[in-house]
Coordinates of C-alpha atoms in Angstrom, one line a residue:
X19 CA 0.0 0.0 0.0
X20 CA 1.2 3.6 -1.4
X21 CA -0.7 6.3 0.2
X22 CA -0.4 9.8 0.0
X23 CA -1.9 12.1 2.0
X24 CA -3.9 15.1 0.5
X25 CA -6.0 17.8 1.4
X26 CA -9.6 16.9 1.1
X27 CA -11.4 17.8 -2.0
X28 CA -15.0 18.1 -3.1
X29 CA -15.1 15.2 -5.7
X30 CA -13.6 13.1 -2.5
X31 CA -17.1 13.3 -1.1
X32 CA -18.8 9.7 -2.2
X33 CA -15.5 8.4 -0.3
X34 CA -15.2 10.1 2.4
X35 CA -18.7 9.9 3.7
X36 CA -18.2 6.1 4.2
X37 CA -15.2 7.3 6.4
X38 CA -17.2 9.1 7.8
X39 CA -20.1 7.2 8.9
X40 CA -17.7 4.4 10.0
X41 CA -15.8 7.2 12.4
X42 CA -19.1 7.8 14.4
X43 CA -20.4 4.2 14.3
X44 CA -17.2 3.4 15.9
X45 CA -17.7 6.3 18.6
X46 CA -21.3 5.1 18.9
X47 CA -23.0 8.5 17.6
X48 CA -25.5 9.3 15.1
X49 CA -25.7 12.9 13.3
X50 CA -28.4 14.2 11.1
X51 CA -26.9 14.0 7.4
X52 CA -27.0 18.3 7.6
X53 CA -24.3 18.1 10.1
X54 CA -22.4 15.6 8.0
X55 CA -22.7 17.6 4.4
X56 CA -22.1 20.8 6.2
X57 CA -18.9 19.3 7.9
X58 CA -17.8 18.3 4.5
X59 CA -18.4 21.4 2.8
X60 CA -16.7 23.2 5.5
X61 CA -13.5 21.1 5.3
X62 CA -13.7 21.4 1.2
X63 CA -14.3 25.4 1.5
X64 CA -10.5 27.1 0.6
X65 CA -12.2 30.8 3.3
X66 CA -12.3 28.6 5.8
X67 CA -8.2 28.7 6.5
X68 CA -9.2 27.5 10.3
X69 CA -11.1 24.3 9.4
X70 CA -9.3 21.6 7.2
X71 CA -9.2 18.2 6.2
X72 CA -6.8 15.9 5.3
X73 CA -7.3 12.1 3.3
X74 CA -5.3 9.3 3.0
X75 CA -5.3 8.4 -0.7
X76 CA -4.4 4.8 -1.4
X77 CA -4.1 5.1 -5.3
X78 CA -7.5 6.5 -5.5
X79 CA -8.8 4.8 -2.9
X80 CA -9.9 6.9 0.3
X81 CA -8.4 5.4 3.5
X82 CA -8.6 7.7 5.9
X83 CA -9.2 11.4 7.3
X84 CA -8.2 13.5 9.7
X85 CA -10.2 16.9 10.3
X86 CA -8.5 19.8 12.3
X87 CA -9.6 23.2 13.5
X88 CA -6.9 26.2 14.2
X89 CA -7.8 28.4 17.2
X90 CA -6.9 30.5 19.7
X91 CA -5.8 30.1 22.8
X92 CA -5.7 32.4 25.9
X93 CA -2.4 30.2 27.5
X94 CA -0.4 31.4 24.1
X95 CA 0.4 33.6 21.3
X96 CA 0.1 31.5 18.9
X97 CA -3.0 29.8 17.8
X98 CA -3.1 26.2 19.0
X99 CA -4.3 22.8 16.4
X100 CA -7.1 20.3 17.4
X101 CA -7.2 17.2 15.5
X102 CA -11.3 16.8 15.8
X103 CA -11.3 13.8 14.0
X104 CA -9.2 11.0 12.9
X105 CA -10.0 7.5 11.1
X106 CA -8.5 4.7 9.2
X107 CA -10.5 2.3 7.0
X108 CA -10.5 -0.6 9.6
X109 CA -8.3 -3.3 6.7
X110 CA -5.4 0.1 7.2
X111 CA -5.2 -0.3 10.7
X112 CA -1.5 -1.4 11.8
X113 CA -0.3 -0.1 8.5
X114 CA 0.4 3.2 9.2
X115 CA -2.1 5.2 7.9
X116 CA -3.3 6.9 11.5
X117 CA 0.7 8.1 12.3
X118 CA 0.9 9.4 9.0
X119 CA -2.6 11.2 9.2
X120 CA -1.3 12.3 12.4
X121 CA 2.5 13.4 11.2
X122 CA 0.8 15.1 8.1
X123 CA -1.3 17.5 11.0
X124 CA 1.8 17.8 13.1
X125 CA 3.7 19.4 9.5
X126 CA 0.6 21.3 8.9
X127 CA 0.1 22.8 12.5
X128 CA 4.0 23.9 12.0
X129 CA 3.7 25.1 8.4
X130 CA 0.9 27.3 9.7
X131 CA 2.5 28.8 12.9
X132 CA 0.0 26.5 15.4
X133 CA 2.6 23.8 16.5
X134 CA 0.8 22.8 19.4
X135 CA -1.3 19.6 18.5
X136 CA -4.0 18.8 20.7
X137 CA -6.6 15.6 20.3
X138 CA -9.1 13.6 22.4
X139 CA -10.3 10.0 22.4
X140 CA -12.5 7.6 24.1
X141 CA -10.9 5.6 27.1
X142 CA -11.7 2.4 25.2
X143 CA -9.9 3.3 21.7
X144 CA -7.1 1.1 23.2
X145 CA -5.6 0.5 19.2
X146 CA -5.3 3.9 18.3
X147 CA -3.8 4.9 22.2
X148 CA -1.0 3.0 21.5
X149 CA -0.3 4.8 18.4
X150 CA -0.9 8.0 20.5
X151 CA 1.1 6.8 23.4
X152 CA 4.4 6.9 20.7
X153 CA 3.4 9.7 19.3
X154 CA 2.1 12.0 21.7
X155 CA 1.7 12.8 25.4
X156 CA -1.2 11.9 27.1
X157 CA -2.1 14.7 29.8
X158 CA -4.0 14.6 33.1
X159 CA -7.4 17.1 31.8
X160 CA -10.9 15.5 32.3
X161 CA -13.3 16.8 29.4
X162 CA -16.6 18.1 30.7
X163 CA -19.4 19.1 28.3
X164 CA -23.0 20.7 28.2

């Protein structure tokens, strides 16, 4: 397996929306296709600078995406990156698709100014921890929400 990894395109659509629906089946969640079509229309849309998306392209074959958002942050002077999203086609997994999603943000994030990298995931993601766990550093925050 060759892939490269691209920024996301509008003619990627009828591939990544598979991903897609895969990524929240596998984090148990449902959206309402609007949020799904506007997501991908915001990651395909060049004015939005602080919302992009990334595939892993497999000879013309979508494998993977990983979504990001540039903001700021009142600890810094320079905006900070969270990776939203992240997903590999579940016949990639172990392959390396997910680190080199991940290493493509990390060149992004430093391209644009933003090197900090920031990402969540579920306690029982235990596959895609390990990758994190070489690749990152998991920190002590608790995530509450409304």
């Amino acid at each position: 397996m060759t892939v490269t990894i691209r920024p996301i395109r509008p003619d990627d659509r009828d591939q990544w929306m598979p991903l897609w629906q895969g990524y929240l089946t596998f984090y148990e969640t449902t959206l309402p296709d609007a949020v799904s079509e506007t997501t991908f229309a915001r990651l395909c849309d060049p004015a939005r600078a602080h919302q992009r998306g990334l595939v892993a392209d497999d000879d013309g074959r979508l494998v993977g995406f990983v979504n990001v958002i540039f903001h700021a942050h009142n600890w810094k002077l320079e905006e900070v990156t969270y990776l939203q999203d992240l997903f590999a086609a579940p016949d990639t997994r172990g392959t390396g698709v997910g680190r080199a999603l991940i290493e493509a943000v990390y060149e992004m994030a430093d391209d644009n100014g933003t090197p900090t990298v920031y990402w969540m995931t579920q306690h029982f993601n235990a596959t895609a921890r390990q990758l994190y766990d070489r690749i990152g550093s998991l920190t002590p925050f608790v995530k509450y929400s409304r």
